[in-house]
């Protein structure tokens, strides 16, 4: 680490004075920090960690195993002790010999430890190596626990990993060479700016720490993102329906109505022209309508899945049919809105309603028999806590859901950004995707409970059926021609789980696709990027592994394949439609008013 401009080993007086001055600023800012923390918004403590029963069961299983096989316990302990003592002895020996160098073998690569000092500086290398030894010991201890339920073991592994990630030396100033170097280079200004960033994030979220991932001043919804031209042509308490302006002289007769998830906002599909699915669909010659969901406040406490179906999906389809003068539409549902679309289709089947000609699902789960990476949060202790939270607040506040998603990728979405912002004093990047990720929404209390209990825990839609709007709905009742797009590395809706649900759907015409990449990048994958490919296989009789073994890989985006399928179900070409009609005048320019409403408690 350089400590002076001329490469010398000591700070000059001017630099030392400046550093001292900035450290005084840190002290003053600390008082402001304490002030904002004293007014911190509270939430149900059960949402912070699993109840103690999980750790009690783990400890009981561990010690029971130790009593039955003490040699195994001693073996694990001695291995850990041996590595730690050997590591310390080697460092002591190097010091005694005056060799202040790190060992030749720096250990496994990890992007958290990209600074060369982690490998070349004896102090930082010692800290890193001991952390890795400790992490390995914890991981081995958890992996070796026997006699626990598989779900409980999965939860134990997740929370143990959270401890390992939190304790990384990169997360602490005294053991982070990047932060220490930056503090000296900037004469402490980076620490001042970092604390300013921390306090700003706390103040913006009523004392709750939500790390800002993107520069919020760099984007304007309806300005440089979500800027495709269109008009809101219908509005009710649940949604706005946006009709997009045609860009071709003729269009397919059958319109497309797209339902995005109401967890986050629809403009992930319209960030910028280069990767806008909305713009691309319009350019292919379709009349496109997109739903923009309301961001609910406490007055929406009793809104349930039935309201999202009746006043959302069914209302949008009804109004689109009226505007276009058609009997059928092609419907698209993304994530939770795809799950809801599938239930709506089952309800329409029961009612004899044939308004949907085909359905497309983007990363939409219907079979929740395997809870995947959300297993730690879908057990009774957490859901009991959520029920208590929504009973008190009326809604599941946006930061709680946002925090849950972030901790599934904690190093990338929590600790890494926190280090850059709070210890290095860097401004968050001007990254549209991360801006959208931070523009989160609340969830109605009743709907949250229905989803977590009825679908996630009891898997009612695929088991005995879920009772909604006077009908018992089952996945087998989804009988329209359909295409389902899943994503290979999706940690929110795993492709194998989506596949199981599609297999159970009653349609005689089903196409299943697996796109490369994850929940967002696998869907927002324009052909012009030539980035991610996709897999296809028409044989859906076997399990997911058999499907993938027999699948064909295709270079490039799945968008053109979907459009070719969609065009065959979209009727003849007609002159491009004007926006709205006499009964549906323009209420506001796209992207509408609901999308710009911020989360409120």
PDB file of C-alpha atoms in Angstrom, residues 405-523:
ATOM      1  CA  UNK A 405     -34.265 -12.125  -2.904  1.00  0.00           C
ATOM      2  CA  UNK A 406     -30.970 -10.315  -2.319  1.00  0.00           C
ATOM      3  CA  UNK A 407     -29.740 -12.744   0.332  1.00  0.00           C
ATOM      4  CA  UNK A 408     -30.150 -15.636  -2.081  1.00  0.00           C
ATOM      5  CA  UNK A 409     -27.133 -14.030  -3.788  1.00  0.00           C
ATOM      6  CA  UNK A 410     -25.715 -12.193  -0.790  1.00  0.00           C
ATOM      7  CA  UNK A 411     -22.123 -11.713  -1.994  1.00  0.00           C
ATOM      8  CA  UNK A 412     -23.279 -10.170  -5.282  1.00  0.00           C
ATOM      9  CA  UNK A 413     -26.338  -8.229  -4.088  1.00  0.00           C
ATOM     10  CA  UNK A 414     -25.564  -7.345  -0.467  1.00  0.00           C
ATOM     11  CA  UNK A 415     -21.955  -7.528   0.693  1.00  0.00           C
ATOM     12  CA  UNK A 416     -20.214  -6.625  -2.579  1.00  0.00           C
ATOM     13  CA  UNK A 417     -22.309  -3.482  -3.169  1.00  0.00           C
ATOM     14  CA  UNK A 418     -22.081  -2.560   0.535  1.00  0.00           C
ATOM     15  CA  UNK A 419     -18.281  -2.733   0.474  1.00  0.00           C
ATOM     16  CA  UNK A 420     -18.082  -0.571  -2.644  1.00  0.00           C
ATOM     17  CA  UNK A 421     -20.543   1.999  -1.326  1.00  0.00           C
ATOM     18  CA  UNK A 422     -19.775   2.154   2.405  1.00  0.00           C
ATOM     19  CA  UNK A 423     -16.073   1.298   2.635  1.00  0.00           C
ATOM     20  CA  UNK A 424     -14.737   2.490  -0.713  1.00  0.00           C
ATOM     21  CA  UNK A 425     -17.108   5.468  -0.859  1.00  0.00           C
ATOM     22  CA  UNK A 426     -18.069   4.790  -4.462  1.00  0.00           C
ATOM     23  CA  UNK A 427     -21.295   5.989  -6.030  1.00  0.00           C
ATOM     24  CA  UNK A 428     -23.531   3.157  -7.232  1.00  0.00           C
ATOM     25  CA  UNK A 429     -23.335   2.510 -10.990  1.00  0.00           C
ATOM     26  CA  UNK A 430     -25.736   3.904 -13.591  1.00  0.00           C
ATOM     27  CA  UNK A 431     -27.076   0.433 -14.428  1.00  0.00           C
ATOM     28  CA  UNK A 432     -30.680   0.252 -15.611  1.00  0.00           C
ATOM     29  CA  UNK A 433     -31.240  -3.381 -14.579  1.00  0.00           C
ATOM     30  CA  UNK A 434     -30.089  -2.686 -11.008  1.00  0.00           C
ATOM     31  CA  UNK A 435     -32.222   0.468 -10.940  1.00  0.00           C
ATOM     32  CA  UNK A 436     -35.269  -1.636 -11.832  1.00  0.00           C
ATOM     33  CA  UNK A 437     -34.272  -4.244  -9.254  1.00  0.00           C
ATOM     34  CA  UNK A 438     -34.414  -1.568  -6.553  1.00  0.00           C
ATOM     35  CA  UNK A 439     -37.778  -0.181  -7.691  1.00  0.00           C
ATOM     36  CA  UNK A 440     -39.714  -2.721  -5.681  1.00  0.00           C
ATOM     37  CA  UNK A 441     -43.368  -3.061  -4.707  1.00  0.00           C
ATOM     38  CA  UNK A 442     -45.464  -4.028  -1.711  1.00  0.00           C
ATOM     39  CA  UNK A 443     -47.653  -7.131  -1.703  1.00  0.00           C
ATOM     40  CA  UNK A 444     -51.244  -7.255  -0.388  1.00  0.00           C
ATOM     41  CA  UNK A 445     -51.549  -9.147   2.893  1.00  0.00           C
ATOM     42  CA  UNK A 446     -54.258 -11.617   1.870  1.00  0.00           C
ATOM     43  CA  UNK A 447     -52.632 -12.407  -1.463  1.00  0.00           C
ATOM     44  CA  UNK A 448     -49.264 -12.996   0.243  1.00  0.00           C
ATOM     45  CA  UNK A 449     -50.745 -15.519   2.656  1.00  0.00           C
ATOM     46  CA  UNK A 450     -52.717 -17.312  -0.073  1.00  0.00           C
ATOM     47  CA  UNK A 451     -49.621 -17.621  -2.227  1.00  0.00           C
ATOM     48  CA  UNK A 452     -47.291 -18.818   0.534  1.00  0.00           C
ATOM     49  CA  UNK A 453     -49.711 -21.211   2.257  1.00  0.00           C
ATOM     50  CA  UNK A 454     -51.904 -22.439  -0.589  1.00  0.00           C
ATOM     51  CA  UNK A 455     -49.410 -22.619  -3.444  1.00  0.00           C
ATOM     52  CA  UNK A 456     -45.883 -22.731  -2.020  1.00  0.00           C
ATOM     53  CA  UNK A 457     -46.542 -24.887   1.053  1.00  0.00           C
ATOM     54  CA  UNK A 458     -49.587 -27.004   0.143  1.00  0.00           C
ATOM     55  CA  UNK A 459     -49.096 -27.039  -3.655  1.00  0.00           C
ATOM     56  CA  UNK A 460     -52.881 -26.968  -3.999  1.00  0.00           C
ATOM     57  CA  UNK A 461     -52.978 -26.151  -7.720  1.00  0.00           C
ATOM     58  CA  UNK A 462     -51.230 -29.462  -8.497  1.00  0.00           C
ATOM     59  CA  UNK A 463     -52.666 -31.523  -5.645  1.00  0.00           C
ATOM     60  CA  UNK A 464     -56.376 -31.403  -4.762  1.00  0.00           C
ATOM     61  CA  UNK A 465     -57.008 -28.048  -6.458  1.00  0.00           C
ATOM     62  CA  UNK A 466     -57.126 -24.473  -5.197  1.00  0.00           C
ATOM     63  CA  UNK A 467     -60.527 -22.947  -4.419  1.00  0.00           C
ATOM     64  CA  UNK A 468     -60.942 -19.552  -6.044  1.00  0.00           C
ATOM     65  CA  UNK A 469     -64.033 -17.629  -7.177  1.00  0.00           C
ATOM     66  CA  UNK A 470     -66.390 -20.492  -6.456  1.00  0.00           C
ATOM     67  CA  UNK A 471     -64.416 -23.084  -8.397  1.00  0.00           C
ATOM     68  CA  UNK A 472     -61.776 -25.678  -7.572  1.00  0.00           C
ATOM     69  CA  UNK A 473     -58.956 -25.020 -10.036  1.00  0.00           C
ATOM     70  CA  UNK A 474     -56.363 -27.592 -11.061  1.00  0.00           C
ATOM     71  CA  UNK A 475     -53.342 -27.367 -13.321  1.00  0.00           C
ATOM     72  CA  UNK A 476     -54.781 -30.103 -15.576  1.00  0.00           C
ATOM     73  CA  UNK A 477     -57.568 -27.651 -16.494  1.00  0.00           C
ATOM     74  CA  UNK A 478     -55.080 -25.518 -18.475  1.00  0.00           C
ATOM     75  CA  UNK A 479     -55.925 -26.762 -21.960  1.00  0.00           C
ATOM     76  CA  UNK A 480     -55.096 -23.982 -24.463  1.00  0.00           C
ATOM     77  CA  UNK A 481     -52.085 -24.302 -26.792  1.00  0.00           C
ATOM     78  CA  UNK A 482     -49.087 -23.101 -24.817  1.00  0.00           C
ATOM     79  CA  UNK A 483     -45.394 -22.381 -24.836  1.00  0.00           C
ATOM     80  CA  UNK A 484     -43.387 -22.247 -21.607  1.00  0.00           C
ATOM     81  CA  UNK A 485     -40.018 -20.507 -21.412  1.00  0.00           C
ATOM     82  CA  UNK A 486     -37.763 -21.402 -18.488  1.00  0.00           C
ATOM     83  CA  UNK A 487     -34.161 -20.420 -17.744  1.00  0.00           C
ATOM     84  CA  UNK A 488     -31.266 -22.759 -17.110  1.00  0.00           C
ATOM     85  CA  UNK A 489     -29.719 -21.006 -14.092  1.00  0.00           C
ATOM     86  CA  UNK A 490     -32.913 -19.454 -12.690  1.00  0.00           C
ATOM     87  CA  UNK A 491     -32.661 -19.476  -8.871  1.00  0.00           C
ATOM     88  CA  UNK A 492     -36.196 -18.105  -8.402  1.00  0.00           C
ATOM     89  CA  UNK A 493     -38.155 -20.488 -10.643  1.00  0.00           C
ATOM     90  CA  UNK A 494     -35.976 -23.517 -11.401  1.00  0.00           C
ATOM     91  CA  UNK A 495     -36.516 -24.880 -14.896  1.00  0.00           C
ATOM     92  CA  UNK A 496     -37.001 -28.462 -13.683  1.00  0.00           C
ATOM     93  CA  UNK A 497     -39.827 -27.330 -11.376  1.00  0.00           C
ATOM     94  CA  UNK A 498     -41.470 -25.386 -14.223  1.00  0.00           C
ATOM     95  CA  UNK A 499     -41.178 -28.473 -16.431  1.00  0.00           C
ATOM     96  CA  UNK A 500     -43.074 -30.633 -13.907  1.00  0.00           C
ATOM     97  CA  UNK A 501     -45.960 -28.154 -13.912  1.00  0.00           C
ATOM     98  CA  UNK A 502     -46.111 -27.979 -17.717  1.00  0.00           C
ATOM     99  CA  UNK A 503     -46.177 -31.772 -17.898  1.00  0.00           C
ATOM    100  CA  UNK A 504     -49.356 -31.776 -15.794  1.00  0.00           C
ATOM    101  CA  UNK A 505     -51.173 -29.168 -17.876  1.00  0.00           C
ATOM    102  CA  UNK A 506     -54.052 -30.554 -19.916  1.00  0.00           C
ATOM    103  CA  UNK A 507     -53.159 -28.922 -23.228  1.00  0.00           C
ATOM    104  CA  UNK A 508     -52.603 -31.208 -26.206  1.00  0.00           C
ATOM    105  CA  UNK A 509     -50.224 -28.655 -27.720  1.00  0.00           C
ATOM    106  CA  UNK A 510     -47.305 -27.833 -25.410  1.00  0.00           C
ATOM    107  CA  UNK A 511     -43.845 -26.497 -26.200  1.00  0.00           C
ATOM    108  CA  UNK A 512     -41.172 -26.233 -23.540  1.00  0.00           C
ATOM    109  CA  UNK A 513     -37.959 -24.225 -23.922  1.00  0.00           C
ATOM    110  CA  UNK A 514     -34.974 -23.752 -21.649  1.00  0.00           C
ATOM    111  CA  UNK A 515     -33.045 -20.538 -22.252  1.00  0.00           C
ATOM    112  CA  UNK A 516     -29.492 -20.104 -21.120  1.00  0.00           C
ATOM    113  CA  UNK A 517     -28.892 -17.740 -18.172  1.00  0.00           C
ATOM    114  CA  UNK A 518     -31.202 -16.735 -15.316  1.00  0.00           C
ATOM    115  CA  UNK A 519     -34.608 -15.363 -14.341  1.00  0.00           C
ATOM    116  CA  UNK A 520     -34.103 -11.974 -16.037  1.00  0.00           C
ATOM    117  CA  UNK A 521     -31.271 -12.316 -18.551  1.00  0.00           C
ATOM    118  CA  UNK A 522     -32.730 -15.537 -19.957  1.00  0.00           C
ATOM    119  CA  UNK A 523     -35.987 -13.729 -20.773  1.00  0.00           C
TER     120      UNK A 523
END
